[in-house]
Amino acid sequence: MVTGGARAVARCDALALPPFSDSAEGLTRTYLSPAYGATQEKLAEWMAEAGMTVRRDSAANLIGRYEGRVAHAPALVIGSHIDSVRNAGAYDGPLGIMLGIETVAALSSSGTQLPFAVEIYAFGDEEGSRFPAAMLTSRAVAGTLDPAALDVTDRDGVRLGDLVDLAAYPSAARAPGEVLAYLEAHIEQGPVLEAEGLALGTVTGIAAQLRFEIGLSGTAGHAGTTAMGLRRDAVAGMAEMVLAAEAVATAGPPDLVATVGVVEVPSGAANVIAGRSRFTLDVRAGDAGVRDRAADEVLRRFRDIAERRDLGLSVRQVHDLPASPCDPALMDLLEEATVAAGQRPFRLVSGAGHDAMIMAALCPTAMLFLRCRGGVSHNPAEYVEPADAEAALAVMSGFIKRLGAKLEPA
Ligand code: GLV
Ligand code: MN
Ligand code: MN
């Protein structure tokens, strides 16, 4: 018999191929793409089979609901994202949804009714791989979305407003009384659990994130006829800035990280000195003060470099996500469930961002991390052992049972 954990892993594998990927070579599934739609259709089928009623909200999240003992009871939301980075692995995001569906499937097949409903949220743009924004869909649900953030355009010139009704978008918000708590299972913890020899870990909190889009303007010119001293080269300036960001983060505490993940040279050509370049900058640390001081220093260096090279510099902040502690009482419940499932409890911080950090504005949150081979994520080589997924399911079911007992003591 296929266990729930093995089925969750196999379903992630199945969703890593067309039509659930926008690309035939490697998994890429961006917010509101054809693959995103196909994935929602398949998930809707699996949610319905597991005993849920299914709907799509105005932010294009897919939601399955398993009713509690009484109608309209507040819900424990179990969520994660279905969008991916470009050339992604199969599990970052979808595994949390599949584990949620399996958890509900186990409840409904045993006829278990709880003092709360369980809702599974498949969120949309956690990774921010299509539009220059991230976590719009969970921000809409948490009710923290600034409508100005919806004015975004992708690399092909498609505006978010061409795909969804922007005026209706914020109505995806849930009232605080409708949501009891939020639980997310995820793999993005690096090599920590593997090094500990553990399948699972309880997350204590999520690091603060800042993300920027940087633009440089110089003068386009002939690569053969413009002497080096006369150039205003937007690529050379960008290169110096990338290294400056790396130097600032390297000099800081171990949890301070700075990443330039996208570099672009619009109309670049081998024989043209670049007149324009743009790149992204992502800065994170467990403490928002450490992150902010590092980002200030990086941007100060960028301004110096731009001035020295006579380049125009534009800086646009894409997001500012505060550090988000998980709820201590929910962490305890997760740990109790971990011990009951025969696993050694272990707590760790998340350097990766998650929808949980947004949902924390709406309700108490908890996160369960799963071991992944080599600590690899954001890479096609992601791999999760089905046995670890099975262990995660046992802990999630134990967590739900304990949450129910807390609300309705025997
Ligand atoms: C998402 O994986 C992020 O941490 O940016
Ligand atoms: Mn990710
Ligand atoms: Mn993720």
Tab-separated table of C-alpha atoms and ligand atoms in Angstrom:
chain	number	residue	atom	x	y	z
A	1	MET	CA	0.000	0.000	0.000
A	2	VAL	CA	1.288	3.482	-0.863
A	3	THR	CA	1.605	5.554	2.304
A	4	GLY	CA	0.422	9.176	2.502
A	5	GLY	CA	4.031	10.378	2.672
A	6	ALA	CA	5.036	8.435	-0.448
A	7	ARG	CA	1.952	9.699	-2.277
A	8	ALA	CA	2.728	13.323	-1.286
A	9	VAL	CA	6.257	12.974	-2.700
A	10	ALA	CA	5.046	11.209	-5.863
A	11	ARG	CA	2.474	13.941	-6.491
A	12	CYS	CA	5.176	16.618	-6.263
A	13	ASP	CA	7.191	14.593	-8.801
A	14	ALA	CA	4.175	14.375	-11.111
A	15	LEU	CA	3.727	18.158	-10.951
A	16	ALA	CA	7.338	18.786	-11.990
A	17	LEU	CA	6.592	18.012	-15.664
A	18	PRO	CA	4.487	19.711	-18.383
A	19	PRO	CA	1.647	20.678	-18.370
A	20	PHE	CA	2.377	21.523	-14.715
A	21	SER	CA	5.693	23.155	-15.638
A	22	ASP	CA	5.918	26.080	-18.058
A	23	SER	CA	9.123	24.618	-19.425
A	24	ALA	CA	9.886	21.127	-20.735
A	25	GLU	CA	13.483	21.401	-19.479
A	26	GLY	CA	13.272	21.635	-15.717
A	27	LEU	CA	10.413	22.829	-13.555
A	28	THR	CA	9.367	26.455	-13.840
A	29	ARG	CA	5.889	27.369	-12.633
A	30	THR	CA	5.246	31.066	-12.248
A	31	TYR	CA	2.213	32.830	-10.797
A	32	LEU	CA	-0.808	32.748	-13.145
A	33	SER	CA	1.025	30.978	-15.984
A	34	PRO	CA	-0.657	28.107	-17.913
A	35	ALA	CA	1.247	25.615	-15.720
A	36	TYR	CA	-0.075	27.393	-12.633
A	37	GLY	CA	-3.640	26.914	-13.908
A	38	ALA	CA	-3.052	23.237	-14.755
A	39	THR	CA	-1.543	22.650	-11.314
A	40	GLN	CA	-4.542	24.231	-9.612
A	41	GLU	CA	-6.883	21.964	-11.592
A	42	LYS	CA	-4.997	18.861	-10.509
A	43	LEU	CA	-4.819	20.027	-6.893
A	44	ALA	CA	-8.549	20.779	-6.906
A	45	GLU	CA	-9.153	17.144	-7.923
A	46	TRP	CA	-6.914	15.844	-5.117
A	47	MET	CA	-8.481	18.177	-2.558
A	48	ALA	CA	-11.994	17.048	-3.526
A	49	GLU	CA	-10.950	13.375	-3.364
A	50	ALA	CA	-9.621	14.008	0.147
A	51	GLY	CA	-13.051	15.235	1.258
A	52	MET	CA	-12.727	18.999	0.845
A	53	THR	CA	-14.878	21.617	-0.815
A	54	VAL	CA	-12.711	23.639	-3.160
A	55	ARG	CA	-12.708	27.298	-4.211
A	56	ARG	CA	-10.377	29.850	-5.794
A	57	ASP	CA	-10.165	33.302	-4.224
A	58	SER	CA	-9.724	36.712	-5.847
A	59	ALA	CA	-5.930	36.509	-5.486
A	60	ALA	CA	-5.943	33.184	-7.412
A	61	ASN	CA	-5.158	31.057	-4.372
A	62	LEU	CA	-6.709	27.594	-4.380
A	63	ILE	CA	-8.391	26.617	-1.117
A	64	GLY	CA	-9.772	23.289	0.081
A	65	ARG	CA	-11.928	23.218	3.209
A	66	TYR	CA	-12.706	20.263	5.470
A	67	GLU	CA	-15.516	21.206	7.815
A	68	GLY	CA	-15.297	20.899	11.568
A	69	ARG	CA	-17.932	19.474	13.849
A	70	VAL	CA	-19.972	22.666	13.581
A	71	ALA	CA	-20.526	24.717	10.450
A	72	HIS	CA	-18.486	27.900	9.969
A	73	ALA	CA	-16.002	26.962	12.689
A	74	PRO	CA	-12.707	28.857	12.510
A	75	ALA	CA	-10.064	27.010	10.509
A	76	LEU	CA	-6.591	25.720	11.050
A	77	VAL	CA	-4.978	26.780	7.769
A	78	ILE	CA	-2.273	24.517	6.354
A	79	GLY	CA	-0.567	26.279	3.474
A	80	SER	CA	2.360	26.538	1.136
A	81	HIS	CA	3.060	27.758	-2.410
A	82	ILE	CA	2.712	26.215	-5.855
A	83	ASP	CA	4.784	28.742	-7.763
A	84	SER	CA	8.467	27.919	-8.195
A	85	VAL	CA	11.763	29.581	-8.945
A	86	ARG	CA	13.066	29.149	-12.495
A	87	ASN	CA	14.564	25.682	-13.021
A	88	ALA	CA	13.305	24.556	-9.636
A	89	GLY	CA	13.160	21.370	-7.638
A	90	ALA	CA	9.879	19.537	-7.216
A	91	TYR	CA	9.330	19.959	-3.459
A	92	ASP	CA	9.973	23.560	-2.395
A	93	GLY	CA	6.389	24.679	-1.897
A	94	PRO	CA	4.186	21.869	-3.251
A	95	LEU	CA	5.268	19.325	-0.630
A	96	GLY	CA	3.655	21.431	2.121
A	97	ILE	CA	0.372	21.415	0.196
A	98	MET	CA	0.502	17.678	-0.523
A	99	LEU	CA	1.159	16.954	3.155
A	100	GLY	CA	-1.825	19.144	4.034
A	101	ILE	CA	-4.035	17.227	1.599
A	102	GLU	CA	-2.819	13.878	3.008
A	103	THR	CA	-3.504	15.097	6.547
A	104	VAL	CA	-7.096	15.895	5.599
A	105	ALA	CA	-7.447	12.646	3.636
A	106	ALA	CA	-6.523	10.757	6.829
A	107	LEU	CA	-9.057	12.763	8.871
A	108	SER	CA	-11.894	12.240	6.410
A	109	SER	CA	-11.228	8.540	5.783
A	110	SER	CA	-11.342	7.896	9.545
A	111	GLY	CA	-14.463	10.082	9.878
A	112	THR	CA	-12.673	12.354	12.357
A	113	GLN	CA	-14.376	15.661	13.026
A	114	LEU	CA	-12.583	18.381	14.896
A	115	PRO	CA	-13.674	21.415	16.890
A	116	PHE	CA	-12.270	23.488	14.000
A	117	ALA	CA	-12.243	23.297	10.224
A	118	VAL	CA	-9.038	22.557	8.294
A	119	GLU	CA	-8.298	24.584	5.168
A	120	ILE	CA	-5.484	23.909	2.729
A	121	TYR	CA	-4.183	27.029	0.972
A	122	ALA	CA	-2.148	26.668	-2.224
A	123	PHE	CA	-0.606	30.144	-2.405
A	124	GLY	CA	0.482	31.818	-5.614
A	125	ASP	CA	3.588	33.947	-5.781
A	126	GLU	CA	5.736	33.175	-2.787
A	127	GLU	CA	8.930	33.065	-4.862
A	128	GLY	CA	8.365	36.293	-6.773
A	129	SER	CA	9.726	34.624	-9.917
A	130	ARG	CA	7.338	36.320	-12.333
A	131	PHE	CA	6.533	39.812	-11.058
A	132	PRO	CA	8.897	42.101	-9.130
A	133	ALA	CA	6.986	41.378	-5.922
A	134	ALA	CA	6.574	38.346	-3.706
A	135	MET	CA	3.930	36.883	-1.429
A	136	LEU	CA	1.175	39.063	-2.860
A	137	THR	CA	-1.347	36.255	-2.477
A	138	SER	CA	-0.660	35.555	1.184
A	139	ARG	CA	-0.523	39.294	1.877
A	140	ALA	CA	-4.018	39.521	0.383
A	141	VAL	CA	-5.220	36.685	2.649
A	142	ALA	CA	-3.597	38.185	5.761
A	143	GLY	CA	-5.171	41.565	4.936
A	144	THR	CA	-1.794	43.353	4.849
A	145	LEU	CA	-1.639	44.037	1.122
A	146	ASP	CA	-0.935	47.591	-0.001
A	147	PRO	CA	-2.951	47.835	-3.276
A	148	ALA	CA	-0.062	49.865	-4.779
A	149	ALA	CA	2.012	46.647	-4.645
A	150	LEU	CA	-0.269	45.168	-7.328
A	151	ASP	CA	0.973	47.608	-9.955
A	152	VAL	CA	3.573	45.187	-11.332
A	153	THR	CA	4.592	44.059	-14.811
A	154	ASP	CA	6.468	40.885	-15.757
A	155	ARG	CA	9.510	40.633	-18.059
A	156	ASP	CA	7.219	40.233	-21.092
A	157	GLY	CA	5.286	43.407	-20.337
A	158	VAL	CA	2.214	41.569	-18.949
A	159	ARG	CA	0.665	43.467	-16.064
A	160	LEU	CA	-0.842	41.668	-13.091
A	161	GLY	CA	-3.994	43.671	-13.786
A	162	ASP	CA	-4.228	42.015	-17.249
A	163	LEU	CA	-4.623	38.632	-15.520
A	164	VAL	CA	-6.727	39.274	-12.408
A	165	ASP	CA	-9.214	41.854	-11.186
A	166	LEU	CA	-7.036	44.160	-9.074
A	167	ALA	CA	-10.007	45.882	-7.439
A	168	ALA	CA	-11.301	42.518	-6.167
A	169	TYR	CA	-7.847	41.194	-5.198
A	170	PRO	CA	-7.791	42.399	-1.558
A	171	SER	CA	-11.149	40.689	-0.924
A	172	ALA	CA	-9.162	37.450	-0.532
A	173	ALA	CA	-8.552	38.744	3.035
A	174	ARG	CA	-9.731	36.530	5.879
A	175	ALA	CA	-11.138	37.962	9.078
A	176	PRO	CA	-8.973	37.164	12.120
A	177	GLY	CA	-11.856	35.255	13.767
A	178	GLU	CA	-12.055	32.870	10.782
A	179	VAL	CA	-8.516	31.587	11.161
A	180	LEU	CA	-7.408	29.811	14.289
A	181	ALA	CA	-3.793	29.148	13.407
A	182	TYR	CA	-1.475	28.552	10.443
A	183	LEU	CA	0.806	25.546	9.856
A	184	GLU	CA	3.338	25.190	7.026
A	185	ALA	CA	5.632	22.251	6.242
A	186	HIS	CA	8.643	23.028	4.071
A	187	ILE	CA	12.075	21.770	3.023
A	188	GLU	CA	14.074	25.002	2.726
A	189	GLN	CA	16.373	24.698	5.740
A	190	GLY	CA	19.731	23.999	4.067
A	191	PRO	CA	21.876	21.106	5.364
A	192	VAL	CA	21.004	21.601	9.061
A	193	LEU	CA	18.665	18.636	9.608
A	194	GLU	CA	20.785	16.300	7.521
A	195	ALA	CA	23.826	17.219	9.600
A	196	GLU	CA	21.835	16.497	12.779
A	197	GLY	CA	20.691	13.146	11.384
A	198	LEU	CA	17.073	14.256	11.794
A	199	ALA	CA	14.062	14.045	9.501
A	200	LEU	CA	12.220	16.999	11.036
A	201	GLY	CA	12.644	20.278	12.876
A	202	THR	CA	10.417	22.862	14.526
A	203	VAL	CA	10.935	26.393	13.213
A	204	THR	CA	11.376	29.111	15.829
A	205	GLY	CA	11.094	32.060	13.445
A	206	ILE	CA	11.825	33.399	9.967
A	207	ALA	CA	14.625	35.847	9.102
A	208	ALA	CA	13.841	39.437	8.076
A	209	GLN	CA	14.125	40.137	4.332
A	210	LEU	CA	14.671	43.245	2.221
A	211	ARG	CA	14.548	43.091	-1.553
A	212	PHE	CA	15.486	45.819	-4.048
A	213	GLU	CA	15.603	46.364	-7.802
A	214	ILE	CA	18.626	48.409	-8.814
A	215	GLY	CA	18.979	50.207	-12.153
A	216	LEU	CA	22.164	51.731	-13.604
A	217	SER	CA	22.439	54.067	-16.564
A	218	GLY	CA	25.653	54.967	-18.353
A	219	THR	CA	26.398	55.638	-21.989
A	220	ALA	CA	26.094	52.982	-24.687
A	221	GLY	CA	29.095	53.073	-26.981
A	222	HIS	CA	31.277	51.223	-29.449
A	223	ALA	CA	33.340	48.476	-27.807
A	224	GLY	CA	36.163	49.010	-30.301
A	225	THR	CA	36.416	52.780	-30.457
A	226	THR	CA	35.766	54.025	-26.905
A	227	ALA	CA	38.928	54.297	-24.783
A	228	MET	CA	38.671	52.748	-21.334
A	229	GLY	CA	39.013	56.064	-19.541
A	230	LEU	CA	36.054	57.528	-21.440
A	231	ARG	CA	33.501	54.864	-20.622
A	232	ARG	CA	30.373	55.025	-18.464
A	233	ASP	CA	29.890	51.249	-18.447
A	234	ALA	CA	26.703	50.048	-16.727
A	235	VAL	CA	27.913	46.422	-16.650
A	236	ALA	CA	31.288	47.170	-15.063
A	237	GLY	CA	29.494	49.297	-12.439
A	238	MET	CA	27.041	46.485	-11.758
A	239	ALA	CA	29.898	44.002	-11.366
A	240	GLU	CA	31.589	46.212	-8.776
A	241	MET	CA	28.306	46.574	-6.899
A	242	VAL	CA	27.679	42.816	-6.825
A	243	LEU	CA	31.063	42.320	-5.183
A	244	ALA	CA	30.422	45.181	-2.741
A	245	ALA	CA	27.193	43.503	-1.575
A	246	GLU	CA	29.051	40.226	-1.137
A	247	ALA	CA	31.827	41.925	0.858
A	248	VAL	CA	29.396	43.631	3.266
A	249	ALA	CA	27.512	40.402	4.005
A	250	THR	CA	30.686	38.344	4.331
A	251	ALA	CA	31.988	40.754	6.981
A	252	GLY	CA	28.802	40.400	9.083
A	253	PRO	CA	27.410	37.665	11.361
A	254	PRO	CA	26.809	34.211	9.814
A	255	ASP	CA	23.052	34.703	9.405
A	256	LEU	CA	23.534	37.948	7.430
A	257	VAL	CA	23.267	37.127	3.703
A	258	ALA	CA	23.118	39.303	0.587
A	259	THR	CA	22.341	37.939	-2.870
A	260	VAL	CA	22.233	39.347	-6.371
A	261	GLY	CA	20.148	36.717	-8.159
A	262	VAL	CA	19.109	38.488	-11.349
A	263	VAL	CA	21.392	40.598	-13.553
A	264	GLU	CA	20.111	42.017	-16.807
A	265	VAL	CA	21.604	44.044	-19.623
A	266	PRO	CA	18.700	45.323	-21.709
A	267	SER	CA	19.741	45.336	-25.377
A	268	GLY	CA	23.164	43.985	-24.449
A	269	ALA	CA	25.492	43.046	-27.300
A	270	ALA	CA	29.062	41.757	-27.474
A	271	ASN	CA	30.328	44.874	-29.254
A	272	VAL	CA	28.440	47.514	-27.270
A	273	ILE	CA	29.435	49.084	-23.939
A	274	ALA	CA	26.295	48.694	-21.841
A	275	GLY	CA	24.283	51.879	-21.462
A	276	ARG	CA	21.888	50.259	-18.998
A	277	SER	CA	21.886	47.390	-16.524
A	278	ARG	CA	19.647	46.247	-13.731
A	279	PHE	CA	19.850	43.714	-10.960
A	280	THR	CA	18.127	42.520	-7.816
A	281	LEU	CA	19.494	42.675	-4.283
A	282	ASP	CA	18.134	40.476	-1.481
A	283	VAL	CA	19.403	41.056	2.086
A	284	ARG	CA	18.412	38.893	5.089
A	285	ALA	CA	19.299	38.389	8.731
A	286	GLY	CA	17.617	36.961	11.806
A	287	ASP	CA	17.571	40.463	13.291
A	288	ALA	CA	16.001	43.336	11.339
A	289	GLY	CA	18.540	45.846	12.758
A	290	VAL	CA	21.482	43.792	11.454
A	291	ARG	CA	19.765	43.457	8.077
A	292	ASP	CA	18.953	47.183	7.851
A	293	ARG	CA	22.440	48.348	8.804
A	294	ALA	CA	23.929	45.973	6.215
A	295	ALA	CA	21.499	47.143	3.510
A	296	ASP	CA	22.298	50.798	4.319
A	297	GLU	CA	26.010	50.066	3.987
A	298	VAL	CA	25.523	48.191	0.693
A	299	LEU	CA	23.457	51.047	-0.758
A	300	ARG	CA	26.018	53.607	0.472
A	301	ARG	CA	28.717	51.689	-1.406
A	302	PHE	CA	26.479	51.531	-4.494
A	303	ARG	CA	26.098	55.332	-4.417
A	304	ASP	CA	29.896	55.789	-4.110
A	305	ILE	CA	30.533	53.415	-7.009
A	306	ALA	CA	27.904	55.126	-9.169
A	307	GLU	CA	29.377	58.556	-8.416
A	308	ARG	CA	32.943	57.489	-9.144
A	309	ARG	CA	31.891	55.867	-12.427
A	310	ASP	CA	29.485	58.694	-13.335
A	311	LEU	CA	26.520	56.319	-13.568
A	312	GLY	CA	22.860	57.066	-12.880
A	313	LEU	CA	21.549	54.903	-10.025
A	314	SER	CA	17.937	54.042	-9.202
A	315	VAL	CA	16.936	51.981	-6.166
A	316	ARG	CA	13.438	50.579	-5.748
A	317	GLN	CA	12.540	48.624	-2.627
A	318	VAL	CA	10.461	45.621	-3.667
A	319	HIS	CA	9.671	44.421	-0.175
A	320	ASP	CA	10.492	44.702	3.477
A	321	LEU	CA	9.456	41.594	5.393
A	322	PRO	CA	10.041	41.784	9.147
A	323	ALA	CA	11.439	38.829	11.056
A	324	SER	CA	8.577	36.606	12.097
A	325	PRO	CA	8.722	34.531	15.274
A	326	CYS	CA	6.617	31.372	15.369
A	327	ASP	CA	4.072	30.993	18.161
A	328	PRO	CA	5.663	29.425	21.307
A	329	ALA	CA	2.551	27.411	22.258
A	330	LEU	CA	2.241	25.983	18.731
A	331	MET	CA	5.969	25.177	18.704
A	332	ASP	CA	5.429	23.178	21.883
A	333	LEU	CA	2.538	21.273	20.287
A	334	LEU	CA	4.677	20.465	17.252
A	335	GLU	CA	7.462	19.220	19.509
A	336	GLU	CA	5.106	17.083	21.571
A	337	ALA	CA	3.825	15.570	18.327
A	338	THR	CA	7.427	15.056	17.163
A	339	VAL	CA	8.312	13.134	20.321
A	340	ALA	CA	5.079	11.101	20.102
A	341	ALA	CA	6.060	10.175	16.520
A	342	GLY	CA	9.338	8.759	17.852
A	343	GLN	CA	11.564	11.597	16.593
A	344	ARG	CA	14.084	13.698	18.509
A	345	PRO	CA	12.794	17.274	18.772
A	346	PHE	CA	15.005	19.985	17.324
A	347	ARG	CA	14.446	23.722	16.831
A	348	LEU	CA	15.922	25.903	14.093
A	349	VAL	CA	15.550	29.330	12.455
A	350	SER	CA	14.447	29.758	8.836
A	351	GLY	CA	16.712	31.816	6.595
A	352	ALA	CA	14.283	31.257	3.718
A	353	GLY	CA	11.135	33.344	3.480
A	354	HIS	CA	7.731	31.673	3.664
A	355	ASP	CA	4.054	32.598	3.451
A	356	ALA	CA	4.013	31.889	7.211
A	357	MET	CA	5.826	35.181	7.837
A	358	ILE	CA	2.932	36.996	6.167
A	359	MET	CA	0.206	34.905	7.817
A	360	ALA	CA	1.703	35.832	11.218
A	361	ALA	CA	-0.153	39.144	10.915
A	362	LEU	CA	-3.454	37.214	10.893
A	363	CYS	CA	-2.974	34.376	13.381
A	364	PRO	CA	-0.404	32.387	15.380
A	365	THR	CA	1.887	30.418	13.075
A	366	ALA	CA	3.925	27.212	13.216
A	367	MET	CA	6.341	25.653	10.741
A	368	LEU	CA	7.713	22.154	10.385
A	369	PHE	CA	10.916	21.655	8.405
A	370	LEU	CA	11.766	18.432	6.560
A	371	ARG	CA	15.244	17.174	5.751
A	372	CYS	CA	16.230	17.393	2.079
A	373	ARG	CA	19.223	15.631	0.525
A	374	GLY	CA	22.418	17.703	0.656
A	375	GLY	CA	20.390	20.623	1.993
A	376	VAL	CA	19.600	21.475	-1.620
A	377	SER	CA	16.630	23.664	-2.609
A	378	HIS	CA	16.039	26.145	-5.467
A	379	ASN	CA	17.725	23.547	-7.642
A	380	PRO	CA	16.395	20.611	-9.720
A	381	ALA	CA	18.406	18.257	-7.479
A	382	GLU	CA	15.975	18.731	-4.546
A	383	TYR	CA	15.158	15.353	-3.005
A	384	VAL	CA	13.031	14.292	-0.050
A	385	GLU	CA	12.837	10.736	1.307
A	386	PRO	CA	9.235	9.442	1.311
A	387	ALA	CA	9.923	8.128	4.842
A	388	ASP	CA	10.649	11.693	5.992
A	389	ALA	CA	7.398	12.873	4.425
A	390	GLU	CA	5.637	10.060	6.297
A	391	ALA	CA	7.235	11.221	9.551
A	392	ALA	CA	6.069	14.784	8.804
A	393	LEU	CA	2.518	13.507	8.286
A	394	ALA	CA	2.575	11.738	11.635
A	395	VAL	CA	3.692	14.968	13.316
A	396	MET	CA	1.106	17.092	11.503
A	397	SER	CA	-1.674	14.675	12.485
A	398	GLY	CA	-0.403	14.638	16.074
A	399	PHE	CA	-0.297	18.443	16.071
A	400	ILE	CA	-3.913	18.616	14.905
A	401	LYS	CA	-5.022	16.102	17.513
A	402	ARG	CA	-3.301	18.102	20.250
A	403	LEU	CA	-4.732	21.392	19.014
A	404	GLY	CA	-8.199	19.826	19.137
A	405	ALA	CA	-7.632	18.540	22.674
A	406	LYS	CA	-6.454	21.979	23.750
A	407	LEU	CA	-9.633	23.577	22.444
A	408	GLU	CA	-11.922	20.875	23.804
A	409	PRO	CA	-10.309	19.350	26.902
A	410	ALA	CA	-11.717	15.898	27.705
B	1	GLV	C1	11.934	31.871	-0.993
B	1	GLV	O1	12.262	30.717	-1.074
B	1	GLV	C2	12.787	32.858	-0.386
B	1	GLV	O2	13.332	32.584	0.701
B	1	GLV	O3	12.990	33.898	-1.000
B	2	MN	MN	11.736	28.854	-2.312
B	3	MN	MN	9.341	27.730	-0.447
